[in-house]
mmCIF file of C-alpha atoms and ligand atoms in Angstrom:
data_model
loop_
_atom_site.group_PDB
_atom_site.id
_atom_site.type_symbol
_atom_site.label_atom_id
_atom_site.label_comp_id
_atom_site.label_asym_id
_atom_site.label_seq_id
_atom_site.Cartn_x
_atom_site.Cartn_y
_atom_site.Cartn_z
ATOM 1 C CA UNK A 51 133.529 129.043 82.265
ATOM 2 C CA UNK A 52 131.761 131.524 84.528
ATOM 3 C CA UNK A 53 130.874 129.887 87.833
ATOM 4 C CA UNK A 54 127.200 130.481 88.656
ATOM 5 C CA UNK A 55 126.357 129.693 92.255
ATOM 6 C CA UNK A 56 122.784 130.941 92.433
ATOM 7 C CA UNK A 57 119.542 130.319 90.634
ATOM 8 C CA UNK A 58 118.260 133.238 88.502
ATOM 9 C CA UNK A 59 115.747 135.385 90.429
ATOM 10 C CA UNK A 60 112.830 134.250 88.207
ATOM 11 C CA UNK A 61 113.467 130.642 89.303
ATOM 12 C CA UNK A 62 113.680 131.615 93.006
ATOM 13 C CA UNK A 63 110.508 133.745 92.951
ATOM 14 C CA UNK A 64 108.466 131.041 91.201
ATOM 15 C CA UNK A 65 109.923 128.365 93.534
ATOM 16 C CA UNK A 66 108.732 130.134 96.715
ATOM 17 C CA UNK A 67 105.439 131.409 95.272
ATOM 18 C CA UNK A 68 104.557 127.854 94.231
ATOM 19 C CA UNK A 69 105.877 126.314 97.458
ATOM 20 C CA UNK A 70 103.431 128.491 99.452
ATOM 21 C CA UNK A 71 100.538 127.925 97.008
ATOM 22 C CA UNK A 72 101.083 124.144 96.781
ATOM 23 C CA UNK A 73 101.453 123.576 100.518
ATOM 24 C CA UNK A 74 98.430 125.860 101.115
ATOM 25 C CA UNK A 75 96.285 123.938 98.616
ATOM 26 C CA UNK A 76 97.412 120.585 100.066
ATOM 27 C CA UNK A 77 96.183 121.763 103.474
ATOM 28 C CA UNK A 78 92.886 123.089 102.019
ATOM 29 C CA UNK A 79 92.489 119.744 100.155
ATOM 30 C CA UNK A 80 92.816 117.796 103.402
ATOM 31 C CA UNK A 81 90.261 120.109 105.053
ATOM 32 C CA UNK A 82 87.631 119.468 102.332
ATOM 33 C CA UNK A 83 85.996 116.520 104.121
ATOM 34 C CA UNK A 84 84.992 118.770 107.036
ATOM 35 C CA UNK A 85 84.535 122.013 105.088
ATOM 36 C CA UNK A 86 82.952 121.430 101.675
ATOM 37 C CA UNK A 87 82.494 125.167 101.210
ATOM 38 C CA UNK A 88 86.265 125.350 100.606
ATOM 39 C CA UNK A 89 85.990 123.288 97.392
ATOM 40 C CA UNK A 90 85.479 126.283 95.043
ATOM 41 C CA UNK A 91 88.483 128.033 96.650
ATOM 42 C CA UNK A 92 90.567 124.820 96.378
ATOM 43 C CA UNK A 93 89.753 124.466 92.666
ATOM 44 C CA UNK A 94 90.406 128.154 91.942
ATOM 45 C CA UNK A 95 93.809 128.136 93.666
ATOM 46 C CA UNK A 96 94.607 124.843 91.877
ATOM 47 C CA UNK A 97 93.851 126.408 88.482
ATOM 48 C CA UNK A 98 96.139 129.360 89.300
ATOM 49 C CA UNK A 99 98.820 126.829 90.330
ATOM 50 C CA UNK A 100 98.418 125.062 86.968
ATOM 51 C CA UNK A 101 99.058 128.392 85.193
ATOM 52 C CA UNK A 102 102.053 129.208 87.409
ATOM 53 C CA UNK A 103 103.579 125.737 86.892
ATOM 54 C CA UNK A 104 103.309 126.218 83.109
ATOM 55 C CA UNK A 105 105.089 129.580 83.439
ATOM 56 C CA UNK A 106 107.686 127.932 85.721
ATOM 57 C CA UNK A 107 108.444 125.157 83.224
ATOM 58 C CA UNK A 108 108.684 127.593 80.287
ATOM 59 C CA UNK A 109 110.977 129.834 82.373
ATOM 60 C CA UNK A 110 113.115 126.822 83.418
ATOM 61 C CA UNK A 111 113.611 126.091 79.696
ATOM 62 C CA UNK A 112 114.411 129.761 78.965
ATOM 63 C CA UNK A 113 117.162 130.032 81.615
ATOM 64 C CA UNK A 114 118.453 126.427 81.313
ATOM 65 C CA UNK A 115 121.962 127.582 80.336
ATOM 66 C CA UNK A 116 122.221 129.958 83.331
ATOM 67 C CA UNK A 117 121.552 127.440 86.125
ATOM 68 C CA UNK A 118 124.110 126.829 88.870
ATOM 69 C CA UNK A 119 125.780 123.404 88.736
ATOM 70 C CA UNK A 120 124.544 120.907 91.337
ATOM 71 C CA UNK A 121 126.445 120.841 94.613
ATOM 72 C CA UNK A 122 126.424 117.024 94.315
ATOM 73 C CA UNK A 123 129.077 115.482 92.060
ATOM 74 C CA UNK A 124 127.568 114.116 88.802
ATOM 75 C CA UNK A 125 127.094 110.347 88.890
ATOM 76 C CA UNK A 126 127.035 110.037 92.702
ATOM 77 C CA UNK A 127 123.939 108.515 94.398
ATOM 78 C CA UNK A 128 123.137 111.911 95.982
ATOM 79 C CA UNK A 129 123.172 113.509 92.503
ATOM 80 C CA UNK A 130 120.819 110.852 91.104
ATOM 81 C CA UNK A 131 118.424 111.191 94.064
ATOM 82 C CA UNK A 132 118.467 114.990 93.716
ATOM 83 C CA UNK A 133 117.688 114.895 89.972
ATOM 84 C CA UNK A 134 114.992 112.212 90.397
ATOM 85 C CA UNK A 135 113.259 114.118 93.214
ATOM 86 C CA UNK A 136 113.329 117.388 91.220
ATOM 87 C CA UNK A 137 111.920 115.652 88.112
ATOM 88 C CA UNK A 138 109.157 113.939 90.116
ATOM 89 C CA UNK A 139 108.293 117.255 91.810
ATOM 90 C CA UNK A 140 107.823 118.904 88.385
ATOM 91 C CA UNK A 141 105.705 115.976 87.106
ATOM 92 C CA UNK A 142 103.471 116.009 90.226
ATOM 93 C CA UNK A 143 103.110 119.817 90.243
ATOM 94 C CA UNK A 144 101.620 119.520 86.754
ATOM 95 C CA UNK A 145 99.755 116.205 87.114
ATOM 96 C CA UNK A 146 97.870 117.029 90.366
ATOM 97 C CA UNK A 147 95.950 120.106 89.117
ATOM 98 C CA UNK A 148 95.329 118.384 85.734
ATOM 99 C CA UNK A 149 93.831 115.383 87.563
ATOM 100 C CA UNK A 150 91.730 117.729 89.733
ATOM 101 C CA UNK A 151 90.458 119.443 86.578
ATOM 102 C CA UNK A 152 89.390 116.203 84.785
ATOM 103 C CA UNK A 153 88.001 114.751 88.025
ATOM 104 C CA UNK A 154 85.782 117.837 88.328
ATOM 105 C CA UNK A 155 84.613 117.388 84.687
ATOM 106 C CA UNK A 156 83.943 113.662 85.231
ATOM 107 C CA UNK A 157 81.843 114.607 88.271
ATOM 108 C CA UNK A 158 79.717 116.704 85.887
ATOM 109 C CA UNK A 159 81.038 120.186 86.775
ATOM 110 C CA UNK A 160 83.110 122.810 84.999
ATOM 111 C CA UNK A 161 86.435 123.820 86.563
ATOM 112 C CA UNK A 162 85.931 127.500 87.353
ATOM 113 C CA UNK A 163 88.538 129.947 88.673
ATOM 114 C CA UNK A 164 86.923 132.345 91.178
ATOM 115 C CA UNK A 165 83.917 132.567 88.775
ATOM 116 C CA UNK A 166 86.101 134.663 86.446
ATOM 117 C CA UNK A 167 86.692 132.013 83.765
ATOM 118 C CA UNK A 168 86.254 128.275 83.316
ATOM 119 C CA UNK A 169 88.565 125.679 81.838
ATOM 120 C CA UNK A 170 87.214 123.663 78.892
ATOM 121 C CA UNK A 171 85.435 120.402 79.737
ATOM 122 C CA UNK A 172 87.751 117.554 78.724
ATOM 123 C CA UNK A 173 85.770 114.437 79.676
ATOM 124 C CA UNK A 174 82.052 113.629 79.842
ATOM 125 C CA UNK A 175 80.266 112.917 83.138
ATOM 126 C CA UNK A 176 81.080 109.453 84.457
ATOM 127 C CA UNK A 177 80.669 108.262 88.043
ATOM 128 C CA UNK A 178 83.325 105.594 87.760
ATOM 129 C CA UNK A 179 85.889 107.846 86.048
ATOM 130 C CA UNK A 180 85.205 110.552 88.630
ATOM 131 C CA UNK A 181 85.872 108.070 91.433
ATOM 132 C CA UNK A 182 89.190 106.846 89.987
ATOM 133 C CA UNK A 183 90.416 110.308 89.027
ATOM 134 C CA UNK A 184 89.589 111.431 92.587
ATOM 135 C CA UNK A 185 91.630 108.530 93.983
ATOM 136 C CA UNK A 186 94.554 109.389 91.685
ATOM 137 C CA UNK A 187 94.324 113.101 92.563
ATOM 138 C CA UNK A 188 94.450 112.200 96.238
ATOM 139 C CA UNK A 189 97.286 109.651 95.847
ATOM 140 C CA UNK A 190 99.475 112.027 93.827
ATOM 141 C CA UNK A 191 98.835 114.775 96.406
ATOM 142 C CA UNK A 192 100.149 112.437 99.150
ATOM 143 C CA UNK A 193 103.125 111.660 96.882
ATOM 144 C CA UNK A 194 103.853 115.381 96.525
ATOM 145 C CA UNK A 195 103.733 115.891 100.292
ATOM 146 C CA UNK A 196 106.153 112.980 100.823
ATOM 147 C CA UNK A 197 108.550 114.226 98.138
ATOM 148 C CA UNK A 198 108.519 117.771 99.528
ATOM 149 C CA UNK A 199 109.479 116.238 102.883
ATOM 150 C CA UNK A 200 112.355 114.369 101.220
ATOM 151 C CA UNK A 201 113.371 117.535 99.364
ATOM 152 C CA UNK A 202 113.583 119.541 102.614
ATOM 153 C CA UNK A 203 115.466 116.662 104.286
ATOM 154 C CA UNK A 204 117.923 116.756 101.365
ATOM 155 C CA UNK A 205 118.588 120.463 101.970
ATOM 156 C CA UNK A 206 119.011 119.725 105.714
ATOM 157 C CA UNK A 207 121.396 116.842 104.958
ATOM 158 C CA UNK A 208 123.690 119.236 103.078
ATOM 159 C CA UNK A 209 123.743 121.470 106.149
ATOM 160 C CA UNK A 210 124.246 118.704 108.728
ATOM 161 C CA UNK A 211 126.432 116.204 106.868
ATOM 162 C CA UNK A 212 128.463 118.530 104.647
ATOM 163 C CA UNK A 213 128.223 121.856 106.553
ATOM 164 C CA UNK A 214 126.995 123.305 103.273
ATOM 165 C CA UNK A 215 124.209 125.929 103.297
ATOM 166 C CA UNK A 216 122.467 125.546 99.937
ATOM 167 C CA UNK A 217 119.395 127.643 100.842
ATOM 168 C CA UNK A 218 120.834 130.987 99.568
ATOM 169 C CA UNK A 219 121.127 129.341 96.125
ATOM 170 C CA UNK A 220 117.338 129.534 95.779
ATOM 171 C CA UNK A 221 116.587 132.655 97.863
ATOM 172 C CA UNK A 222 115.432 135.637 95.795
ATOM 173 C CA UNK A 223 118.010 137.973 97.352
ATOM 174 C CA UNK A 224 119.156 140.974 95.310
ATOM 175 C CA UNK A 225 122.824 140.626 94.343
ATOM 176 C CA UNK A 226 123.911 143.507 96.635
ATOM 177 C CA UNK A 227 122.503 141.755 99.728
ATOM 178 C CA UNK A 228 124.206 138.533 98.663
ATOM 179 C CA UNK A 229 127.550 140.329 98.442
ATOM 180 C CA UNK A 230 127.040 141.974 101.845
ATOM 181 C CA UNK A 231 126.320 138.563 103.372
ATOM 182 C CA UNK A 232 129.497 137.178 101.803
ATOM 183 C CA UNK A 233 131.552 140.167 103.022
ATOM 184 C CA UNK A 234 130.237 139.951 106.597
ATOM 185 C CA UNK A 235 131.044 136.216 106.641
ATOM 186 C CA UNK A 236 134.686 137.008 105.716
ATOM 187 C CA UNK A 237 134.581 139.424 108.666
HETATM 188 C C1 HEM B 459 105.895 122.496 97.440
HETATM 189 C C2 HEM B 459 107.098 122.746 97.872
HETATM 190 C C3 HEM B 459 108.351 122.697 97.003
HETATM 191 C C4 HEM B 459 108.533 122.301 95.714
HETATM 192 C C5 HEM B 459 107.490 121.734 94.751
HETATM 193 C C6 HEM B 459 109.952 122.471 95.398
HETATM 194 C C7 HEM B 459 110.539 122.162 94.179
HETATM 195 C C8 HEM B 459 111.852 122.388 93.837
HETATM 196 C C9 HEM B 459 112.464 122.078 92.571
HETATM 197 C C10 HEM B 459 111.747 121.407 91.398
HETATM 198 C C11 HEM B 459 113.756 122.485 92.625
HETATM 199 C C12 HEM B 459 114.799 122.343 91.508
HETATM 200 C C13 HEM B 459 114.940 123.623 90.751
HETATM 201 C C14 HEM B 459 115.506 123.348 89.364
HETATM 202 O O1 HEM B 459 116.693 123.020 89.245
HETATM 203 O O2 HEM B 459 114.727 123.440 88.414
HETATM 204 C C15 HEM B 459 113.984 123.053 93.936
HETATM 205 C C16 HEM B 459 115.171 123.569 94.400
HETATM 206 C C17 HEM B 459 115.418 123.896 95.720
HETATM 207 N N1 HEM B 459 114.496 123.891 96.760
HETATM 208 FE FE1 HEM B 459 112.545 123.432 96.631
HETATM 209 N N2 HEM B 459 110.587 122.979 96.505
HETATM 210 C C18 HEM B 459 109.649 123.132 97.505
HETATM 211 C C19 HEM B 459 109.852 123.599 98.782
HETATM 212 C C20 HEM B 459 111.089 123.843 99.319
HETATM 213 C C21 HEM B 459 111.342 124.139 100.721
HETATM 214 C C22 HEM B 459 110.283 124.209 101.836
HETATM 215 C C23 HEM B 459 112.689 124.308 100.855
HETATM 216 C C24 HEM B 459 113.401 124.609 102.155
HETATM 217 C C25 HEM B 459 114.453 123.982 102.531
HETATM 218 C C26 HEM B 459 113.285 124.168 99.520
HETATM 219 C C27 HEM B 459 114.613 124.294 99.199
HETATM 220 C C28 HEM B 459 115.157 124.218 97.941
HETATM 221 C C29 HEM B 459 116.562 124.455 97.637
HETATM 222 C C30 HEM B 459 117.644 124.848 98.654
HETATM 223 C C31 HEM B 459 116.721 124.271 96.257
HETATM 224 C C32 HEM B 459 118.029 124.421 95.453
HETATM 225 C C33 HEM B 459 118.718 123.113 95.388
HETATM 226 C C34 HEM B 459 120.096 123.292 94.785
HETATM 227 O O3 HEM B 459 121.000 123.640 95.522
HETATM 228 O O4 HEM B 459 120.237 123.091 93.574
HETATM 229 N N3 HEM B 459 112.275 123.872 98.621
HETATM 230 N N4 HEM B 459 112.803 122.969 94.667
HETATM 231 C C1 HEM B 460 98.347 121.512 92.721
HETATM 232 C C2 HEM B 460 97.171 121.834 93.177
HETATM 233 C C3 HEM B 460 96.324 120.895 93.987
HETATM 234 C C4 HEM B 460 96.620 120.192 95.115
HETATM 235 C C5 HEM B 460 97.950 120.169 95.859
HETATM 236 C C6 HEM B 460 95.433 119.445 95.477
HETATM 237 C C7 HEM B 460 95.324 118.619 96.589
HETATM 238 C C8 HEM B 460 94.170 117.976 96.999
HETATM 239 C C9 HEM B 460 94.029 117.178 98.188
HETATM 240 C C10 HEM B 460 95.140 116.905 99.214
HETATM 241 C C11 HEM B 460 92.756 116.729 98.252
HETATM 242 C C12 HEM B 460 92.131 115.826 99.330
HETATM 243 C C13 HEM B 460 92.304 114.400 98.918
HETATM 244 C C14 HEM B 460 91.828 113.415 99.964
HETATM 245 O O1 HEM B 460 92.084 113.619 101.143
HETATM 246 O O2 HEM B 460 91.213 112.424 99.556
HETATM 247 C C15 HEM B 460 92.056 117.239 97.087
HETATM 248 C C16 HEM B 460 90.742 117.001 96.782
HETATM 249 C C17 HEM B 460 90.085 117.513 95.680
HETATM 250 N N1 HEM B 460 90.617 118.368 94.720
HETATM 251 FE FE1 HEM B 460 92.492 119.014 94.650
HETATM 252 N N2 HEM B 460 94.441 119.714 94.569
HETATM 253 C C18 HEM B 460 94.945 120.603 93.633
HETATM 254 C C19 HEM B 460 94.286 121.131 92.536
HETATM 255 C C20 HEM B 460 92.961 120.872 92.216
HETATM 256 C C21 HEM B 460 92.268 121.405 91.051
HETATM 257 C C22 HEM B 460 92.892 122.333 89.993
HETATM 258 C C23 HEM B 460 90.994 120.927 91.092
HETATM 259 C C24 HEM B 460 89.851 121.172 90.156
HETATM 260 C C25 HEM B 460 89.748 122.179 89.313
HETATM 261 C C26 HEM B 460 90.892 120.092 92.286
HETATM 262 C C27 HEM B 460 89.757 119.423 92.664
HETATM 263 C C28 HEM B 460 89.634 118.627 93.780
HETATM 264 C C29 HEM B 460 88.413 117.914 94.135
HETATM 265 C C30 HEM B 460 87.111 117.925 93.359
HETATM 266 C C31 HEM B 460 88.714 117.218 95.325
HETATM 267 C C32 HEM B 460 87.766 116.285 96.111
HETATM 268 C C33 HEM B 460 88.155 114.904 95.627
HETATM 269 C C34 HEM B 460 87.186 113.844 95.990
HETATM 270 O O3 HEM B 460 86.157 114.144 96.539
HETATM 271 O O4 HEM B 460 87.505 112.682 95.658
HETATM 272 N N3 HEM B 460 92.099 120.078 92.942
HETATM 273 N N4 HEM B 460 92.953 117.996 96.340
#
C-alpha cells in the first residue's frame, strides 16, 4: 500500500480558508452587541461559510480513499479523541450557520448574502423560537471555539510530547517545496 503522509491540497486549502473565515465570524459575532451594524456582514460571511462547508464535506467524501492515516494508533485514547473532535468540528461548522439562518427567519427577516441573493425562509416568525435558536446559535459557537482550542492543543501535544510535527500534513505546500524541506532536513 502506498503510504500517504499528507492531506490532498483541496483538503488543506479548504481547511485554512474555513479556519480564517470561522474564527473571523466568531470574532464578529462577539462584537455584535456593541456594533449592530456588523450584523449584515456577519450573516453574509456565515452564508458563504455554509456554502464552503458543503463543498468541504463533498470534497472530503470525494478524496476519502486518498487521506493520510492518522498519526495516532487506531484504538488508542488519543485516536478516539482525535476522531471525536474532528467529527464534532464538522457537525458544528454545519450546524452554526444553519441555526443562524433559521434564527434570522424566526426573527422575521430573510437571510441575505451581501444583498446579492437570499436563502429561502424555513420557519415563520416566532419570538420564542427566535430566542431559543439565538441561544443555541450562541452556545454552539462557544462550543466551536472550545473545540478549536482543543484541536490546536492536540497538534501542540504531538510536537511537545512526541516530537512529531504534524502541521505540514495539512499545509497546502506544493510537492516540490515539501521535498526541498525534507532534503534540507537530511542535510
Ligand atoms: C476554525 C478552525 C479549525 C477547524 C474548524 C479545523 C478543523 C479540522 C478538521 C475537521 C480536521 C480533520 C481533517 C479531516 O481528516 O477531515 C483538521 C485537521 C488538522 N488541523 Fe484543523 N481546524 C481548525 C484550525 C486549525 C488550526 C488553527 C491549526 C493549527 C495548529 C490546525 C491544525 C490542523 C492539523 C495539523 C490537522 C491535521 C491533523 C492530522 O495530522 O491528521 N487546525 N482540522
Ligand atoms: C459559521 C458561521 C457563524 C459563526 C461562527 C457565528 C457566530 C456567532 C456568534 C459568536 C454570535 C454572538 C453570540 C452571543 O454572543 O450571544 C452570533 C450571533 C448572531 N448570528 Fe451568527 N455565526 C455564524 C453564522 C451566522 C449566520 C449564517 C447567520 C444568519 C444568516 C447568523 C446570524 C446571527 C444572529 C442574528 C446573531 C445575533 C443573535 C442574537 O441576537 O441572539 N450567524 N453568531
